[in-house]
Amino acid sequence: MDNILVSNEEGMTSLIVGEAITYLCREEMENDCTVTNAALNGNSE
Protein backbone atom coordinates (compact mmCIF):
# COMPACT_ATOMS: atom_id res chain seq x y z
CA MET A 1 0.00 0.00 0.00
CA ASP A 2 2.80 2.40 0.85
CA ASN A 3 4.40 1.82 -2.54
CA ILE A 4 1.20 2.88 -4.29
CA LEU A 5 1.11 6.09 -2.26
CA VAL A 6 4.76 6.91 -3.01
CA SER A 7 4.29 6.07 -6.68
CA ASN A 8 1.24 8.33 -6.82
CA GLU A 9 3.14 11.19 -5.16
CA GLU A 10 5.98 10.80 -7.66
CA GLY A 11 3.44 10.84 -10.48
CA MET A 12 1.92 14.06 -9.19
CA THR A 13 5.37 15.62 -8.78
CA SER A 14 6.27 14.68 -12.35
CA LEU A 15 3.01 16.19 -13.57
CA ILE A 16 3.64 19.45 -11.67
CA VAL A 17 7.24 19.62 -12.90
CA GLY A 18 6.08 18.95 -16.44
CA GLU A 19 3.57 21.80 -16.23
CA ALA A 20 6.22 24.11 -14.76
CA ILE A 21 8.64 23.25 -17.58
CA THR A 22 5.92 23.85 -20.17
CA TYR A 23 5.21 27.25 -18.60
CA LEU A 24 8.90 28.15 -18.51
CA CYS A 25 9.25 27.09 -22.14
CA ARG A 26 6.45 29.47 -23.12
CA GLU A 27 8.12 32.26 -21.16
CA GLU A 28 11.44 31.59 -22.92
CA MET A 29 10.03 31.17 -26.42
CA GLU A 30 12.16 33.98 -27.84
CA ASN A 31 15.23 32.18 -26.46
CA ASP A 32 14.28 28.91 -28.21
CA CYS A 33 13.73 27.27 -24.80
CA THR A 34 17.50 26.80 -24.37
CA VAL A 35 17.37 26.56 -20.58
CA THR A 36 14.23 24.42 -20.58
CA ASN A 37 15.63 21.95 -23.10
CA ALA A 38 18.85 21.69 -21.10
CA ALA A 39 16.80 20.85 -18.01
CA LEU A 40 14.69 18.31 -19.89
CA ASN A 41 17.71 16.61 -21.43
CA GLY A 42 19.57 16.54 -18.12
CA ASN A 43 22.47 18.35 -19.77
CA SER A 44 23.12 15.41 -22.11
CA GLU A 45 24.64 17.28 -25.03
C-alpha angles and dihedrals in degrees: 000000000000091000091057091052093049091045090051092050091051089049091052091047091051090049092050092046090048091052091047091051091048090051092048090049090055090049091051097043093122088055092053090246091281095157094041094050090048089054093047093048093046089235092296099152 
